[in-house]
CSV table of N, CA, C and O in Angstrom, one decimal:
chain,number,residue,atom,x,y,z
A,1,UNK,N,-9.3,2.6,7.7
A,1,UNK,CA,-8.2,1.8,7.3
A,1,UNK,C,-7.0,2.2,8.2
A,1,UNK,O,-6.2,1.3,8.5
A,2,UNK,N,-6.8,3.4,8.6
A,2,UNK,CA,-5.7,3.8,9.4
A,2,UNK,C,-5.6,3.0,10.7
A,2,UNK,O,-4.5,2.5,11.0
A,3,UNK,N,-6.7,2.8,11.4
A,3,UNK,CA,-6.7,2.0,12.6
A,3,UNK,C,-6.3,0.5,12.3
A,3,UNK,O,-5.6,-0.1,13.1
A,4,UNK,N,-6.9,0.0,11.3
A,4,UNK,CA,-6.6,-1.4,11.0
A,4,UNK,C,-5.2,-1.6,10.6
A,4,UNK,O,-4.6,-2.6,10.9
A,5,UNK,N,-4.6,-0.6,10.0
A,5,UNK,CA,-3.2,-0.7,9.6
A,5,UNK,C,-2.3,-0.7,10.9
A,5,UNK,O,-1.4,-1.5,11.0
A,6,UNK,N,-2.6,0.2,11.8
A,6,UNK,CA,-1.8,0.2,13.0
A,6,UNK,C,-2.0,-1.1,13.8
A,6,UNK,O,-1.1,-1.5,14.6
A,7,UNK,N,-3.1,-1.8,13.6
A,7,UNK,CA,-3.3,-3.1,14.3
A,7,UNK,C,-2.4,-4.1,13.8
A,7,UNK,O,-2.1,-5.1,14.5
A,8,UNK,N,-1.8,-3.9,12.6
A,8,UNK,CA,-0.8,-4.8,12.0
A,8,UNK,C,0.6,-4.5,12.5
A,8,UNK,O,1.6,-5.2,12.1
A,9,UNK,N,0.7,-3.5,13.3
A,9,UNK,CA,2.0,-3.0,13.8
A,9,UNK,C,2.7,-2.0,13.0
A,9,UNK,O,3.9,-1.7,13.2
A,10,UNK,N,2.0,-1.5,11.9
A,10,UNK,CA,2.6,-0.6,11.0
A,10,UNK,C,2.2,0.9,11.4
A,10,UNK,O,1.2,1.1,12.0
A,11,UNK,N,3.1,1.8,11.1
A,11,UNK,CA,2.9,3.2,11.4
A,11,UNK,C,2.4,3.9,10.1
A,11,UNK,O,2.9,3.6,9.0
A,12,UNK,N,1.5,4.9,10.3
A,12,UNK,CA,1.1,5.7,9.1
A,12,UNK,C,2.1,6.7,8.8
A,12,UNK,O,2.8,7.2,9.8
A,13,UNK,N,2.3,7.1,7.6
A,13,UNK,CA,3.2,8.2,7.2
A,13,UNK,C,2.6,9.5,7.7
A,13,UNK,O,1.4,9.7,7.9
A,14,UNK,N,3.4,10.5,7.9
A,14,UNK,CA,3.0,11.8,8.4
A,14,UNK,C,2.1,12.5,7.4
A,14,UNK,O,1.1,13.1,7.7
A,15,UNK,N,2.4,12.4,6.1
A,15,UNK,CA,1.6,13.0,5.0
A,15,UNK,C,0.7,12.0,4.2
A,15,UNK,O,-0.4,12.3,3.8
A,16,UNK,N,1.3,10.8,4.0
A,16,UNK,CA,0.6,9.8,3.2
A,16,UNK,C,1.2,8.4,3.5
A,16,UNK,O,2.4,8.4,3.9
A,17,UNK,N,0.5,7.4,3.1
A,17,UNK,CA,1.0,6.0,3.3
A,17,UNK,C,0.7,5.2,2.0
A,17,UNK,O,-0.4,5.2,1.6
A,18,UNK,N,1.7,4.5,1.5
A,18,UNK,CA,1.5,3.6,0.4
A,18,UNK,C,1.5,2.2,1.0
A,18,UNK,O,2.5,1.7,1.5
A,19,UNK,N,0.3,1.6,1.0
A,19,UNK,CA,0.1,0.3,1.5
A,19,UNK,C,0.1,-0.8,0.4
A,19,UNK,O,-0.7,-0.7,-0.5
A,20,UNK,N,1.0,-1.7,0.5
A,20,UNK,CA,1.1,-2.8,-0.5
A,20,UNK,C,0.8,-4.1,0.1
A,20,UNK,O,1.3,-4.5,1.1
A,21,UNK,N,-0.2,-4.8,-0.5
A,21,UNK,CA,-0.6,-6.1,-0.1
A,21,UNK,C,0.2,-7.1,-1.1
A,21,UNK,O,0.0,-6.9,-2.3
A,22,UNK,N,1.0,-8.0,-0.5
A,22,UNK,CA,1.8,-8.9,-1.3
A,22,UNK,C,1.6,-10.3,-0.8
A,22,UNK,O,1.0,-10.6,0.2
A,23,UNK,N,2.1,-11.2,-1.6
A,23,UNK,CA,2.2,-12.6,-1.2
A,23,UNK,C,3.6,-13.2,-1.6
A,23,UNK,O,4.3,-12.6,-2.4
A,24,UNK,N,3.9,-14.3,-1.0
A,24,UNK,CA,5.3,-14.8,-1.0
A,24,UNK,C,5.8,-15.0,-2.4
A,24,UNK,O,7.0,-14.7,-2.7
A,25,UNK,N,5.0,-15.6,-3.3
A,25,UNK,CA,5.5,-16.0,-4.6
A,25,UNK,C,5.0,-15.1,-5.7
A,25,UNK,O,5.0,-15.5,-6.9
A,26,UNK,N,4.7,-13.9,-5.4
A,26,UNK,CA,4.2,-12.9,-6.3
A,26,UNK,C,5.4,-12.1,-6.9
A,26,UNK,O,6.0,-11.3,-6.3
A,27,UNK,N,5.7,-12.4,-8.2
A,27,UNK,CA,6.8,-11.8,-8.9
A,27,UNK,C,6.6,-10.3,-9.0
A,27,UNK,O,7.5,-9.5,-8.7
A,28,UNK,N,5.4,-9.8,-9.5
A,28,UNK,CA,5.2,-8.3,-9.6
A,28,UNK,C,5.3,-7.6,-8.3
A,28,UNK,O,5.5,-6.4,-8.2
A,29,UNK,N,5.1,-8.3,-7.2
A,29,UNK,CA,5.2,-7.7,-5.8
A,29,UNK,C,6.6,-7.2,-5.6
A,29,UNK,O,6.8,-6.1,-4.9
A,30,UNK,N,7.6,-7.9,-6.0
A,30,UNK,CA,9.0,-7.4,-5.8
A,30,UNK,C,9.3,-6.1,-6.5
A,30,UNK,O,9.9,-5.2,-6.0
A,31,UNK,N,8.8,-6.0,-7.8
A,31,UNK,CA,9.0,-4.8,-8.6
A,31,UNK,C,8.2,-3.7,-7.9
A,31,UNK,O,8.7,-2.5,-7.9
A,32,UNK,N,7.0,-4.0,-7.5
A,32,UNK,CA,6.1,-3.0,-6.8
A,32,UNK,C,6.8,-2.4,-5.6
A,32,UNK,O,6.8,-1.2,-5.3
A,33,UNK,N,7.4,-3.3,-4.8
A,33,UNK,CA,8.1,-2.9,-3.6
A,33,UNK,C,9.2,-1.9,-3.9
A,33,UNK,O,9.3,-0.9,-3.2
A,34,UNK,N,10.0,-2.2,-5.0
A,34,UNK,CA,11.0,-1.2,-5.3
A,34,UNK,C,10.5,0.1,-5.7
A,34,UNK,O,11.0,1.2,-5.3
A,35,UNK,N,9.4,0.1,-6.5
A,35,UNK,CA,8.8,1.4,-7.0
A,35,UNK,C,8.3,2.2,-5.8
A,35,UNK,O,8.6,3.4,-5.7
A,36,UNK,N,7.5,1.5,-4.9
A,36,UNK,CA,6.9,2.3,-3.8
A,36,UNK,C,8.0,2.8,-2.8
A,36,UNK,O,7.8,3.9,-2.3
A,37,UNK,N,9.0,1.9,-2.5
A,37,UNK,CA,10.0,2.3,-1.6
A,37,UNK,C,10.8,3.5,-2.2
A,37,UNK,O,11.1,4.5,-1.5
A,38,UNK,N,11.0,3.5,-3.5
A,38,UNK,CA,11.7,4.6,-4.1
A,38,UNK,C,10.9,5.9,-4.1
A,38,UNK,O,11.5,7.0,-3.7
A,39,UNK,N,9.6,5.8,-4.4
A,39,UNK,CA,8.8,7.0,-4.3
A,39,UNK,C,8.7,7.5,-2.9
A,39,UNK,O,8.8,8.7,-2.7
A,40,UNK,N,8.5,6.6,-2.0
A,40,UNK,CA,8.4,7.1,-0.5
A,40,UNK,C,9.7,7.7,-0.1
A,40,UNK,O,9.6,8.7,0.7
A,41,UNK,N,10.8,7.3,-0.6
A,41,UNK,CA,12.1,7.9,-0.1
A,41,UNK,C,12.3,9.3,-0.7
A,41,UNK,O,13.0,10.1,-0.2
A,42,UNK,N,11.6,9.6,-1.9
A,42,UNK,CA,11.7,10.9,-2.5
A,42,UNK,C,10.8,11.9,-2.0
A,42,UNK,O,11.0,13.1,-2.1
A,43,UNK,N,9.7,11.5,-1.3
A,43,UNK,CA,8.6,12.4,-0.9
A,43,UNK,C,8.6,12.5,0.6
A,43,UNK,O,8.3,11.5,1.3
A,44,UNK,N,9.0,13.6,1.3
A,44,UNK,CA,9.0,13.7,2.7
A,44,UNK,C,7.6,13.4,3.3
A,44,UNK,O,6.6,13.9,2.8
A,45,UNK,N,7.6,12.7,4.4
A,45,UNK,CA,6.4,12.4,5.1
A,45,UNK,C,5.5,11.3,4.5
A,45,UNK,O,4.4,11.0,5.0
A,46,UNK,N,6.1,10.6,3.5
A,46,UNK,CA,5.4,9.4,2.9
A,46,UNK,C,6.1,8.1,3.4
A,46,UNK,O,7.3,8.0,3.3
A,47,UNK,N,5.3,7.2,3.8
A,47,UNK,CA,5.8,5.9,4.2
A,47,UNK,C,5.3,4.8,3.3
A,47,UNK,O,4.1,4.8,2.9
A,48,UNK,N,6.1,3.8,3.1
A,48,UNK,CA,5.7,2.6,2.3
A,48,UNK,C,5.6,1.4,3.3
A,48,UNK,O,6.5,1.2,4.1
A,49,UNK,N,4.4,0.8,3.3
A,49,UNK,CA,4.2,-0.3,4.2
A,49,UNK,C,3.8,-1.5,3.4
A,49,UNK,O,2.9,-1.4,2.5
A,50,UNK,N,4.4,-2.7,3.6
A,50,UNK,CA,4.1,-3.9,2.9
A,50,UNK,C,3.4,-4.9,3.9
A,50,UNK,O,3.9,-5.1,5.0
A,51,UNK,N,2.3,-5.4,3.5
A,51,UNK,CA,1.5,-6.3,4.3
A,51,UNK,C,1.4,-7.7,3.6
A,51,UNK,O,1.0,-7.7,2.4
A,52,UNK,N,1.8,-8.7,4.3
A,52,UNK,CA,1.7,-10.1,3.7
A,52,UNK,C,0.2,-10.5,3.7
A,52,UNK,O,-0.4,-10.6,4.8
A,53,UNK,N,-0.4,-10.6,2.5
A,53,UNK,CA,-1.8,-10.9,2.4
A,53,UNK,C,-2.2,-12.2,3.1
A,53,UNK,O,-3.3,-12.3,3.8
A,54,UNK,N,-1.4,-13.2,3.1
A,54,UNK,CA,-1.7,-14.5,3.7
A,54,UNK,C,-1.7,-14.4,5.2
A,54,UNK,O,-2.4,-15.1,5.8
A,55,UNK,N,-0.9,-13.5,5.8
A,55,UNK,CA,-0.8,-13.4,7.2
A,55,UNK,C,-1.9,-12.5,7.8
A,55,UNK,O,-2.2,-12.4,9.0
A,56,UNK,N,-2.6,-11.8,6.9
A,56,UNK,CA,-3.7,-10.8,7.4
A,56,UNK,C,-5.0,-11.0,6.5
A,56,UNK,O,-5.5,-10.1,6.0
A,57,UNK,N,-5.5,-12.3,6.5
A,57,UNK,CA,-6.6,-12.6,5.7
A,57,UNK,C,-7.9,-11.8,6.1
A,57,UNK,O,-8.7,-11.4,5.2
A,58,UNK,N,-8.1,-11.6,7.4
A,58,UNK,CA,-9.2,-10.8,7.8
A,58,UNK,C,-9.2,-9.4,7.2
A,58,UNK,O,-10.2,-8.9,6.7
A,59,UNK,N,-8.0,-8.7,7.2
A,59,UNK,CA,-7.9,-7.4,6.6
A,59,UNK,C,-8.1,-7.4,5.1
A,59,UNK,O,-8.7,-6.6,4.5
A,60,UNK,N,-7.5,-8.5,4.5
A,60,UNK,CA,-7.7,-8.6,3.0
A,60,UNK,C,-9.1,-8.7,2.6
A,60,UNK,O,-9.6,-8.1,1.7
A,61,UNK,N,-9.9,-9.5,3.4
A,61,UNK,CA,-11.3,-9.7,3.1
A,61,UNK,C,-12.1,-8.4,3.4
A,61,UNK,O,-12.9,-8.0,2.6
A,62,UNK,N,-11.8,-7.8,4.5
A,62,UNK,CA,-12.5,-6.5,4.9
A,62,UNK,C,-12.3,-5.4,3.8
A,62,UNK,O,-13.2,-4.7,3.5
A,63,UNK,N,-11.1,-5.4,3.3
A,63,UNK,CA,-10.7,-4.3,2.3
A,63,UNK,C,-11.0,-4.8,0.8
A,63,UNK,O,-10.7,-4.0,-0.1
A,64,UNK,N,-11.4,-6.0,0.7
A,64,UNK,CA,-11.7,-6.6,-0.6
A,64,UNK,C,-10.5,-6.5,-1.6
A,64,UNK,O,-10.6,-6.1,-2.7
A,65,UNK,N,-9.4,-7.0,-1.0
A,65,UNK,CA,-8.2,-7.1,-1.8
A,65,UNK,C,-8.3,-8.4,-2.6
A,65,UNK,O,-8.4,-9.5,-1.9
A,66,UNK,N,-8.3,-8.4,-3.9
A,66,UNK,CA,-8.6,-9.6,-4.7
A,66,UNK,C,-7.4,-10.2,-5.3
A,66,UNK,O,-7.4,-11.4,-5.7
A,67,UNK,N,-6.3,-9.5,-5.4
A,67,UNK,CA,-5.1,-10.0,-6.0
A,67,UNK,C,-3.9,-9.2,-5.4
A,67,UNK,O,-4.0,-8.2,-4.9
A,68,UNK,N,-2.7,-9.8,-5.6
A,68,UNK,CA,-1.5,-9.2,-5.2
A,68,UNK,C,-0.6,-8.9,-6.5
A,68,UNK,O,-0.6,-9.8,-7.4
A,69,UNK,N,0.1,-7.8,-6.5
A,69,UNK,CA,0.0,-6.7,-5.5
A,69,UNK,C,-1.2,-5.9,-5.7
A,69,UNK,O,-1.7,-5.6,-6.8
A,70,UNK,N,-1.7,-5.4,-4.6
A,70,UNK,CA,-2.7,-4.3,-4.5
A,70,UNK,C,-2.1,-3.2,-3.7
A,70,UNK,O,-1.6,-3.5,-2.6
A,71,UNK,N,-2.2,-2.0,-4.2
A,71,UNK,CA,-1.7,-0.8,-3.5
A,71,UNK,C,-2.8,0.1,-3.1
A,71,UNK,O,-3.6,0.5,-4.0
A,72,UNK,N,-2.8,0.5,-1.9
A,72,UNK,CA,-3.7,1.6,-1.4
A,72,UNK,C,-2.9,2.8,-1.1
A,72,UNK,O,-1.8,2.7,-0.5
A,73,UNK,N,-3.4,3.9,-1.5
A,73,UNK,CA,-2.8,5.2,-1.1
A,73,UNK,C,-3.7,5.8,-0.1
A,73,UNK,O,-4.9,6.1,-0.3
A,74,UNK,N,-3.1,6.0,1.1
A,74,UNK,CA,-3.9,6.6,2.2
A,74,UNK,C,-3.4,8.0,2.5
A,74,UNK,O,-2.2,8.4,2.4
A,75,UNK,N,-4.4,8.9,2.9
A,75,UNK,CA,-4.0,10.3,3.3
A,75,UNK,C,-3.4,10.3,4.7
A,75,UNK,O,-3.3,9.2,5.3
A,76,UNK,N,-3.1,11.4,5.2
A,76,UNK,CA,-2.5,11.5,6.6
A,76,UNK,C,-3.4,11.0,7.7
A,76,UNK,O,-2.9,10.5,8.7
A,77,UNK,N,-4.7,10.9,7.5
A,77,UNK,CA,-5.6,10.4,8.5
A,77,UNK,C,-5.9,8.9,8.3
A,77,UNK,O,-6.7,8.3,9.0
A,78,UNK,N,-5.3,8.3,7.3
A,78,UNK,CA,-5.5,6.9,7.1
A,78,UNK,C,-6.7,6.5,6.2
A,78,UNK,O,-7.1,5.4,6.1
A,79,UNK,N,-7.2,7.5,5.5
A,79,UNK,CA,-8.4,7.2,4.6
A,79,UNK,C,-7.8,6.9,3.2
A,79,UNK,O,-6.9,7.5,2.7
A,80,UNK,N,-8.5,5.9,2.6
A,80,UNK,CA,-8.1,5.4,1.3
A,80,UNK,C,-8.5,6.5,0.2
A,80,UNK,O,-9.6,6.9,0.2
A,81,UNK,N,-7.5,6.9,-0.5
A,81,UNK,CA,-7.6,8.0,-1.6
A,81,UNK,C,-7.7,7.3,-2.9
A,81,UNK,O,-8.4,7.7,-3.8
A,82,UNK,N,-6.8,6.3,-3.1
A,82,UNK,CA,-6.7,5.6,-4.4
A,82,UNK,C,-6.3,4.2,-4.1
A,82,UNK,O,-5.8,3.8,-3.1
A,83,UNK,N,-6.6,3.3,-5.2
A,83,UNK,CA,-6.3,1.9,-5.1
A,83,UNK,C,-6.0,1.4,-6.5
A,83,UNK,O,-6.6,1.8,-7.5
A,84,UNK,N,-5.0,0.5,-6.5
A,84,UNK,CA,-4.6,-0.1,-7.8
A,84,UNK,C,-4.2,-1.5,-7.6
A,84,UNK,O,-3.6,-1.8,-6.6
A,85,UNK,N,-4.7,-2.4,-8.5
A,85,UNK,CA,-4.2,-3.8,-8.5
A,85,UNK,C,-3.2,-4.0,-9.6
A,85,UNK,O,-3.3,-3.4,-10.7
A,86,UNK,N,-2.2,-4.8,-9.3
A,86,UNK,CA,-1.2,-5.0,-10.3
A,86,UNK,C,0.0,-4.1,-10.1
A,86,UNK,O,0.0,-3.3,-9.2
A,87,UNK,N,1.0,-4.3,-10.9
A,87,UNK,CA,2.2,-3.5,-10.7
A,87,UNK,C,2.0,-2.1,-11.2
A,87,UNK,O,1.7,-1.9,-12.4
A,88,UNK,N,2.2,-1.1,-10.3
A,88,UNK,CA,1.9,0.3,-10.7
A,88,UNK,C,3.2,0.9,-11.4
A,88,UNK,O,4.3,0.5,-11.2
A,89,UNK,N,2.9,1.9,-12.2
A,89,UNK,CA,4.0,2.7,-12.8
A,89,UNK,C,4.4,3.8,-11.8
A,89,UNK,O,3.5,4.3,-11.1
A,90,UNK,N,5.6,4.2,-11.8
A,90,UNK,CA,6.1,5.2,-10.9
A,90,UNK,C,5.3,6.5,-11.0
A,90,UNK,O,4.9,7.1,-10.1
A,91,UNK,N,5.0,6.9,-12.3
A,91,UNK,CA,4.3,8.2,-12.5
A,91,UNK,C,2.9,8.1,-12.0
A,91,UNK,O,2.4,9.1,-11.4
A,92,UNK,N,2.3,6.9,-12.0
A,92,UNK,CA,0.9,6.8,-11.5
A,92,UNK,C,0.9,6.9,-9.9
A,92,UNK,O,0.0,7.5,-9.3
A,93,UNK,N,2.0,6.3,-9.3
A,93,UNK,CA,2.1,6.4,-7.9
A,93,UNK,C,2.3,7.9,-7.4
A,93,UNK,O,1.6,8.3,-6.5
A,94,UNK,N,3.1,8.6,-8.1
A,94,UNK,CA,3.4,10.0,-7.8
A,94,UNK,C,2.1,10.8,-8.0
A,94,UNK,O,1.7,11.7,-7.2
A,95,UNK,N,1.3,10.5,-9.1
A,95,UNK,CA,0.1,11.3,-9.3
A,95,UNK,C,-0.9,10.9,-8.2
A,95,UNK,O,-1.6,11.9,-7.7
A,96,UNK,N,-1.0,9.7,-7.8
A,96,UNK,CA,-1.9,9.3,-6.7
A,96,UNK,C,-1.5,10.0,-5.4
A,96,UNK,O,-2.4,10.4,-4.6
A,97,UNK,N,-0.2,10.1,-5.1
A,97,UNK,CA,0.2,10.8,-3.9
A,97,UNK,C,-0.2,12.3,-3.9
A,97,UNK,O,-0.5,12.8,-2.9
A,98,UNK,N,-0.2,12.8,-5.1
A,98,UNK,CA,-0.7,14.2,-5.2
A,98,UNK,C,-2.1,14.4,-4.7
A,98,UNK,O,-2.4,15.5,-4.2
A,99,UNK,N,-2.9,13.4,-4.8
A,99,UNK,CA,-4.3,13.5,-4.3
A,99,UNK,C,-4.3,13.4,-2.8
A,99,UNK,O,-5.3,13.8,-2.2
A,100,UNK,N,-3.3,12.7,-2.3
A,100,UNK,CA,-3.4,12.3,-0.8
A,100,UNK,C,-2.7,13.4,0.1
A,100,UNK,O,-3.1,13.5,1.2
A,101,UNK,N,-1.8,14.1,-0.5
A,101,UNK,CA,-1.0,15.1,0.4
A,101,UNK,C,-1.5,16.5,0.2
A,101,UNK,O,-2.2,16.9,-0.7
């Protein structure tokens, strides 16, 4: 996943990356963006990346993203550690990061 992410022009976080697949008219995507950005700002070395699902359909199909928002938690090497569909709770994001760092 790490290489595919950098193919989209995004950088991996030093310790972990929160990857959010969104779409333009997805209401829960906005709230998810706020939660992930907030958590990423609190944890050094963690980056939040948002990918427009419609602009990256090949990647969406390859990763089997079925709905937006979908959040992937990647470790420092870009490997998927956790995945969640729908709007995540802040506590769940922090717990998933604990597995990645």
